[in-house]
mmCIF file of C-alpha atoms in Angstrom:
data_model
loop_
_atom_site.group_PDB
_atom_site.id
_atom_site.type_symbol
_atom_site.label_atom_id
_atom_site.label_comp_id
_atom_site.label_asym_id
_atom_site.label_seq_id
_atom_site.Cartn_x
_atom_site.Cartn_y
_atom_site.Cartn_z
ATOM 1 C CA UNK A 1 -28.252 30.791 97.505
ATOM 2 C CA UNK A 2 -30.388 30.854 94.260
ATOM 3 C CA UNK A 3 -33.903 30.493 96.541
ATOM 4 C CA UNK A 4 -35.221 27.345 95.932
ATOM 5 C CA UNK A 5 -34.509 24.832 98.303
ATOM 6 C CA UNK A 6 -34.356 21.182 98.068
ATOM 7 C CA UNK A 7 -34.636 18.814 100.928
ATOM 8 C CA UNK A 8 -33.518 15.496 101.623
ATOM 9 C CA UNK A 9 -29.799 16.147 99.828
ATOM 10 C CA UNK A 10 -29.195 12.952 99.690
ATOM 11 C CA UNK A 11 -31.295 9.840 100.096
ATOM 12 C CA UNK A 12 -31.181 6.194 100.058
ATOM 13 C CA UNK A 13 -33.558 4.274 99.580
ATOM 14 C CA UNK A 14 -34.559 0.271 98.552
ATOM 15 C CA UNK A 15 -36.530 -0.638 95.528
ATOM 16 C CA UNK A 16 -40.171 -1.101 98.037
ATOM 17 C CA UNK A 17 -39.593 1.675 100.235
ATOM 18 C CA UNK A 18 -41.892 5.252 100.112
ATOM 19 C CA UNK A 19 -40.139 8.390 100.124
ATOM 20 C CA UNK A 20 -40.957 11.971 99.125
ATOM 21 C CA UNK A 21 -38.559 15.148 97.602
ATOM 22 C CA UNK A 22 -39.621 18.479 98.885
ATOM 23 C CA UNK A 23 -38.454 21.972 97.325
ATOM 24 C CA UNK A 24 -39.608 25.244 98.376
ATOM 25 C CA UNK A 25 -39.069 28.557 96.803
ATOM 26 C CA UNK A 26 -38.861 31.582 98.486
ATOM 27 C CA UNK A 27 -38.611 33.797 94.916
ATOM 28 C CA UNK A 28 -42.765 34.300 94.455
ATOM 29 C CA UNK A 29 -42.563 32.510 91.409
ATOM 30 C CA UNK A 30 -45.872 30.641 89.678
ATOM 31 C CA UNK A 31 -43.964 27.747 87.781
ATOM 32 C CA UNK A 32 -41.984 24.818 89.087
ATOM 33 C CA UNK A 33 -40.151 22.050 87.366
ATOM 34 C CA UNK A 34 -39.091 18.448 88.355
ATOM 35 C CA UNK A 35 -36.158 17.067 86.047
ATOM 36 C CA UNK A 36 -33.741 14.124 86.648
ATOM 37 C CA UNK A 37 -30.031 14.622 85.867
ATOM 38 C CA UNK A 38 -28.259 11.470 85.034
ATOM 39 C CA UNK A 39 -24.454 11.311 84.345
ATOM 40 C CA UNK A 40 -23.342 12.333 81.012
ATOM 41 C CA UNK A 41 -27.014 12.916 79.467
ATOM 42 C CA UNK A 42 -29.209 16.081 79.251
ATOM 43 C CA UNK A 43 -31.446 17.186 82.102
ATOM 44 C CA UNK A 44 -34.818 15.818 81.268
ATOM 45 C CA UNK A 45 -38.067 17.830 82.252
ATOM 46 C CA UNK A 46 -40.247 15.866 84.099
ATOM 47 C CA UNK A 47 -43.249 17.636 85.137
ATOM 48 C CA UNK A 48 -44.020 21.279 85.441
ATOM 49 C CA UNK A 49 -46.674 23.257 87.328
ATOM 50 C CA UNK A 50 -47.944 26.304 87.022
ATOM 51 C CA UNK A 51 -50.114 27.819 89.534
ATOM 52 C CA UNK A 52 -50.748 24.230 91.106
ATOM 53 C CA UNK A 53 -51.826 22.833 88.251
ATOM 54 C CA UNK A 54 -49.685 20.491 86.203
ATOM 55 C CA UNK A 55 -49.124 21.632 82.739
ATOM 56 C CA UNK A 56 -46.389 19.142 81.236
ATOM 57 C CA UNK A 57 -46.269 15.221 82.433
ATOM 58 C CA UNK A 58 -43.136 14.181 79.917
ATOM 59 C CA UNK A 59 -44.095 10.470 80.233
ATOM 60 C CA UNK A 60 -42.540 10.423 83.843
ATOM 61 C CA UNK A 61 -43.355 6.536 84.933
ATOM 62 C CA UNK A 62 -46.327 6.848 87.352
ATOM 63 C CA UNK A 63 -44.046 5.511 89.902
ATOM 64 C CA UNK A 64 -43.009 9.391 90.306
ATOM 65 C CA UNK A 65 -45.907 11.263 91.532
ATOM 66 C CA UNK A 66 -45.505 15.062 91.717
ATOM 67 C CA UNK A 67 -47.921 17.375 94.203
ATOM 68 C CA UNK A 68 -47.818 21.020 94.150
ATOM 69 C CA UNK A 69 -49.888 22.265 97.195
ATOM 70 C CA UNK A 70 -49.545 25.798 96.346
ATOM 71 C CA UNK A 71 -46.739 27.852 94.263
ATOM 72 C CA UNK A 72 -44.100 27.856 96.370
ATOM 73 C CA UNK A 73 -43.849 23.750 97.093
ATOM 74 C CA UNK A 74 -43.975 21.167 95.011
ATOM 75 C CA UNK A 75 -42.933 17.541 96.078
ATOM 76 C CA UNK A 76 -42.199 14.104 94.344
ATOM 77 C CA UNK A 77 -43.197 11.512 96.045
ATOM 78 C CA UNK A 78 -41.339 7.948 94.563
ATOM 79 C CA UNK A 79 -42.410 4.374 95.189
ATOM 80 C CA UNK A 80 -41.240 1.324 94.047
ATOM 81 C CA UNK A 81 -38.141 2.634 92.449
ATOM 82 C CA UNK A 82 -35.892 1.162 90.005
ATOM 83 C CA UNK A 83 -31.932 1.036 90.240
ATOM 84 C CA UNK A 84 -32.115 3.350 87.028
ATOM 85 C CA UNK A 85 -33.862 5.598 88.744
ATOM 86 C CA UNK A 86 -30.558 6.748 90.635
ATOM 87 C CA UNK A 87 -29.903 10.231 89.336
ATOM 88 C CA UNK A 88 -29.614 13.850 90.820
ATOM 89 C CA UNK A 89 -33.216 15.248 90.941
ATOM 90 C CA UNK A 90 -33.432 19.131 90.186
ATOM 91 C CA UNK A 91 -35.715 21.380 91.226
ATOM 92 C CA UNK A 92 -36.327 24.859 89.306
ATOM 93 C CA UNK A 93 -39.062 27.660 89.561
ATOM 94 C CA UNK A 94 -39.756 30.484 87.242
ATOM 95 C CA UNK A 95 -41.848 33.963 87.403
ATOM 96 C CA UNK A 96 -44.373 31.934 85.298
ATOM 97 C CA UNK A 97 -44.164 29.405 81.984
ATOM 98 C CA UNK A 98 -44.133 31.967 79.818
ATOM 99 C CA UNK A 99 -40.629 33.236 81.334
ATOM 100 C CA UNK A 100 -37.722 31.068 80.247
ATOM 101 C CA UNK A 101 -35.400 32.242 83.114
ATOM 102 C CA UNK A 102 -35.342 29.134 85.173
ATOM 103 C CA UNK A 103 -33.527 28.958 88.619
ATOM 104 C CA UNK A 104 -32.178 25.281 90.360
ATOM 105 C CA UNK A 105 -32.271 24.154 93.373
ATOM 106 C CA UNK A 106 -29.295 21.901 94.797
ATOM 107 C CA UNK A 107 -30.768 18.889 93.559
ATOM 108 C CA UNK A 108 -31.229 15.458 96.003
ATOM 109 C CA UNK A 109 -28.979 12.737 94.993
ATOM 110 C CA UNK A 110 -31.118 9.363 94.869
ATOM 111 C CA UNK A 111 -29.757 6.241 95.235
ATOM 112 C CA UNK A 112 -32.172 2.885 94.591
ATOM 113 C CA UNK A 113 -30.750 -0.644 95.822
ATOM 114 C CA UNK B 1 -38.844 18.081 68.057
ATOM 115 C CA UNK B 2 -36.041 20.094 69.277
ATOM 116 C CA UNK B 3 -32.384 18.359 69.495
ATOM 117 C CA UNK B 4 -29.497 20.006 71.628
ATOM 118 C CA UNK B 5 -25.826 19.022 70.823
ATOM 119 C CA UNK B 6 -22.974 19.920 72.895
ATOM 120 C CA UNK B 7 -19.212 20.011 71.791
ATOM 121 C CA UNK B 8 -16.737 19.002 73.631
ATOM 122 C CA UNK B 9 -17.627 17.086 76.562
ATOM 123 C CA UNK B 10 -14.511 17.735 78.577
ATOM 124 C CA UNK B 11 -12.263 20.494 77.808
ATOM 125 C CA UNK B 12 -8.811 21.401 79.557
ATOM 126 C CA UNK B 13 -7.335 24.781 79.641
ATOM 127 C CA UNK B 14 -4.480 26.394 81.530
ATOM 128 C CA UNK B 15 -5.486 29.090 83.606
ATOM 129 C CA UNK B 16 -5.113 32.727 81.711
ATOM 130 C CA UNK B 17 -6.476 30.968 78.620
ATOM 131 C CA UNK B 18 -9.889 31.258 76.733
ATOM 132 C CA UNK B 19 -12.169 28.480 76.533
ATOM 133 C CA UNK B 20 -15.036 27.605 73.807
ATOM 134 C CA UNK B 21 -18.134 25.377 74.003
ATOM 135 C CA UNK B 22 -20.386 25.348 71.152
ATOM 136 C CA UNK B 23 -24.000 23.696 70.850
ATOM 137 C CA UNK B 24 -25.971 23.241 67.598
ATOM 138 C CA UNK B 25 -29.859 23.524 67.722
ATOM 139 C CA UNK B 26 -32.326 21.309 65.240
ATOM 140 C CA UNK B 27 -35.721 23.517 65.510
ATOM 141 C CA UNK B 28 -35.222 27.113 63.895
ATOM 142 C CA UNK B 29 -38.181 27.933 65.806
ATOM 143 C CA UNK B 30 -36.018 28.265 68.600
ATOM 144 C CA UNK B 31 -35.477 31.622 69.719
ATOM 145 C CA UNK B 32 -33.783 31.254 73.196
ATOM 146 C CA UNK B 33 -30.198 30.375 74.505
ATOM 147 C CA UNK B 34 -28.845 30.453 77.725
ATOM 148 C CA UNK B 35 -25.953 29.006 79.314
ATOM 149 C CA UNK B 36 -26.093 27.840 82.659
ATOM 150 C CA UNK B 37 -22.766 26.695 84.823
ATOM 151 C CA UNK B 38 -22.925 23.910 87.751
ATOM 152 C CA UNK B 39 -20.474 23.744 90.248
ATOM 153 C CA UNK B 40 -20.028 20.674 92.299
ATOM 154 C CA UNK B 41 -22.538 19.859 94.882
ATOM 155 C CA UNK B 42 -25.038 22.637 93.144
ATOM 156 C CA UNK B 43 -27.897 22.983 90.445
ATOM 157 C CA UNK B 44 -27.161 24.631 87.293
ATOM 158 C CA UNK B 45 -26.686 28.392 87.649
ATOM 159 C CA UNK B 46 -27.350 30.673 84.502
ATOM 160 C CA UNK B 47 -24.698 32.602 83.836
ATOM 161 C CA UNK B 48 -25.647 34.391 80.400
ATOM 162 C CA UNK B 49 -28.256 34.321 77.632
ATOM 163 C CA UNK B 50 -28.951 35.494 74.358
ATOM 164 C CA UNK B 51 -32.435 35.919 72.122
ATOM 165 C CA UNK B 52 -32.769 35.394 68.612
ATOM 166 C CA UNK B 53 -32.838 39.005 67.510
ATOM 167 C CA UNK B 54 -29.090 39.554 68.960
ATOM 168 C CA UNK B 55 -26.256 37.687 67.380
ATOM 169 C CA UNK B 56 -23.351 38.506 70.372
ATOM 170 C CA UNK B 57 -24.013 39.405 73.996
ATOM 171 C CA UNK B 58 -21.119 39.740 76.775
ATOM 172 C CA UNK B 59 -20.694 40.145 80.554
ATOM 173 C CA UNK B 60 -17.459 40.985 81.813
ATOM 174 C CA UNK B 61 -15.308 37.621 80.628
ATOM 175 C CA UNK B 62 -18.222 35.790 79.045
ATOM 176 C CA UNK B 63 -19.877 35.662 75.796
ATOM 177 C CA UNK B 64 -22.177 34.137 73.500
ATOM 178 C CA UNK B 65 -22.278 34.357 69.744
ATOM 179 C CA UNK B 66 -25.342 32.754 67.558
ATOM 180 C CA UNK B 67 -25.602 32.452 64.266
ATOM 181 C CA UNK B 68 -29.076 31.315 63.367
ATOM 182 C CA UNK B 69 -28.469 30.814 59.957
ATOM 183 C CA UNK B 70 -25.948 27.728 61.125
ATOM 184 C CA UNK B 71 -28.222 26.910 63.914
ATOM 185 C CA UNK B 72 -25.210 27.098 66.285
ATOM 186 C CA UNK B 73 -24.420 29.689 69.488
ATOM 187 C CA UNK B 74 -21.327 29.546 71.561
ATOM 188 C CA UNK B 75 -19.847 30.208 74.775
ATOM 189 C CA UNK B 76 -16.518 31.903 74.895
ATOM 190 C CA UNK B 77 -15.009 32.492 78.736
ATOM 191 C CA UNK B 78 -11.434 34.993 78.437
ATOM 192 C CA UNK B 79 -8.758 35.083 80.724
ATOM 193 C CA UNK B 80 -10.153 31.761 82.675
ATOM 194 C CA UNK B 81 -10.004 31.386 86.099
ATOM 195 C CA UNK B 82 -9.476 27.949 88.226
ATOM 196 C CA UNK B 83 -12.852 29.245 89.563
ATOM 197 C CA UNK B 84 -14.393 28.962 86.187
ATOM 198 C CA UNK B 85 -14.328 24.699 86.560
ATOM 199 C CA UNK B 86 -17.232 23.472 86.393
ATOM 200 C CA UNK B 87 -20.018 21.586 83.980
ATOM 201 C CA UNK B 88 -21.653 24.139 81.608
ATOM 202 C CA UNK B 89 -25.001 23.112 79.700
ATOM 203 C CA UNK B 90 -26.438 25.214 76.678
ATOM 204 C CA UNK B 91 -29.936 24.728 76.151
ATOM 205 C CA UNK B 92 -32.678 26.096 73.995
ATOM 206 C CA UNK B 93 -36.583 26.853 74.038
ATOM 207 C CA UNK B 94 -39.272 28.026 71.867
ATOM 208 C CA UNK B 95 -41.217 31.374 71.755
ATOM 209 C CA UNK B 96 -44.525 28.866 72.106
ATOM 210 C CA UNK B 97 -43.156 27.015 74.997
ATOM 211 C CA UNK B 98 -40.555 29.640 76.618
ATOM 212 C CA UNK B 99 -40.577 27.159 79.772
ATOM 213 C CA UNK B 100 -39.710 23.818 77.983
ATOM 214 C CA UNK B 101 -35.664 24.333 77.881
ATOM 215 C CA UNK B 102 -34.253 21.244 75.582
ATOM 216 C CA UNK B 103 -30.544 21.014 77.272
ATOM 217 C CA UNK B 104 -27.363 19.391 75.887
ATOM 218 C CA UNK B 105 -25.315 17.133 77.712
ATOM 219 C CA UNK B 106 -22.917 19.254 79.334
ATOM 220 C CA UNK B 107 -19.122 20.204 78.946
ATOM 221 C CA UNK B 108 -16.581 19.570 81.701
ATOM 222 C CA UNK B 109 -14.735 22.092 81.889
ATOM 223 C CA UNK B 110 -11.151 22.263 83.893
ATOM 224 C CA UNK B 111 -9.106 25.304 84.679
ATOM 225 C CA UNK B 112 -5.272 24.648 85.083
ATOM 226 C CA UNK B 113 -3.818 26.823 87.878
#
């Protein structure tokens, strides 16, 4: 158990549905991170947050839209997905950004049809 | 900006032996390497680091070497374990931007029992 949590594991979904990825961390850490982890490639940083407020946007499509109500959630909420948009989505927090140590969640495994 | 590469992409070793992953770096203003191991089913777990000051750091049957002159660090595992199977991903970050970790594309690694 590493602390942060990520919730659905795995999900589904078509290329016109809504859906949202939720982690929590229970570690009392300032900074969270999305990335996407596709087969055979680097994990890419997506966004990262530090005390709620965004600080990097890594030219994510806008079809990803992260919300980090306070430090220890952050969501991504997805609409109209693409196929290529299947990947394993990570989750990580850290004491702050100025503190490389980064721990993962489990990751939720997205499919798009 | 930075570049992460990651040598070899699968490796195979019989159980007993040692096993060595190297990654080269492109920015020498990188001053940060750690190692983190995934396991199937999980998010990527760090399992040992090393700063720019040191050149060699161990813990128990790991280690990592660095030779900044090369640009290149390494991750040696002794007297591997079936356990020890699993994806390993070197990665590298910045004194200016501790938080943004550049990550190379992984090495498969397989434990013979």
């Amino acid at each position: 158990e590493t602390g942060v949590t990520q919730t659905p594991r795995h999900l589904v979904m078509g290329m016109t549905n809504k859906k949202s990825l939720k982690c929590e961390q229970h570690l009392g850490h300032n900074a969270m991170y999305w990335y996407k982890q596709s087969a055979k490639k680097p994990l890419e940083l997506m966004f990262v947050y530090s005390l709620e407020e965004r600080v990097e946007n890594n030219s994510v499509p806008s079809r990803f839209s992260p919300e980090c109500p306070n430090s220890s959630h952050l969501f991504l909420h997805l609409h109209t997905l693409q196929p290529e948009d299947s990947a394993l989505y990570l989750c990580a927090s850290s004491q702050d950004t100025s503190r490389n140590i980064q721990y993962f969640g489990a990751g939720t495994r997205l499919s798009v049809l | 900006g930075e570049n992460v590469e990651q040598h070899p992409s699968t490796l195979s070793v019989q159980e007993g032996d040692s096993a060595v992953i190297k990654c080269t770096y492109s920015d020498s203003a990188s001053n940060y390497f750690p190692w983190y191991k995934q396991e199937l089913g999980k998010g990527p777990q760090l399992i040992i680091d090393i700063r720019s000051n040191v050149g060699e750091k161990k813990d128990q049957r790991i280690a990592v070497t660095l030779n900044k002159t090369a640009k290149h660090f390494s991750l040696h595992i002794t007297e591997t374990q079936p356990e020890d199977s699993a994806v390993y991903f070197c990665a590298a970050s910045k004194a200016d931007s501790s938080y943004k970790l550049i990550f190379g594309s992984g090495t498969r690694l397989l434990v013979r029992p």
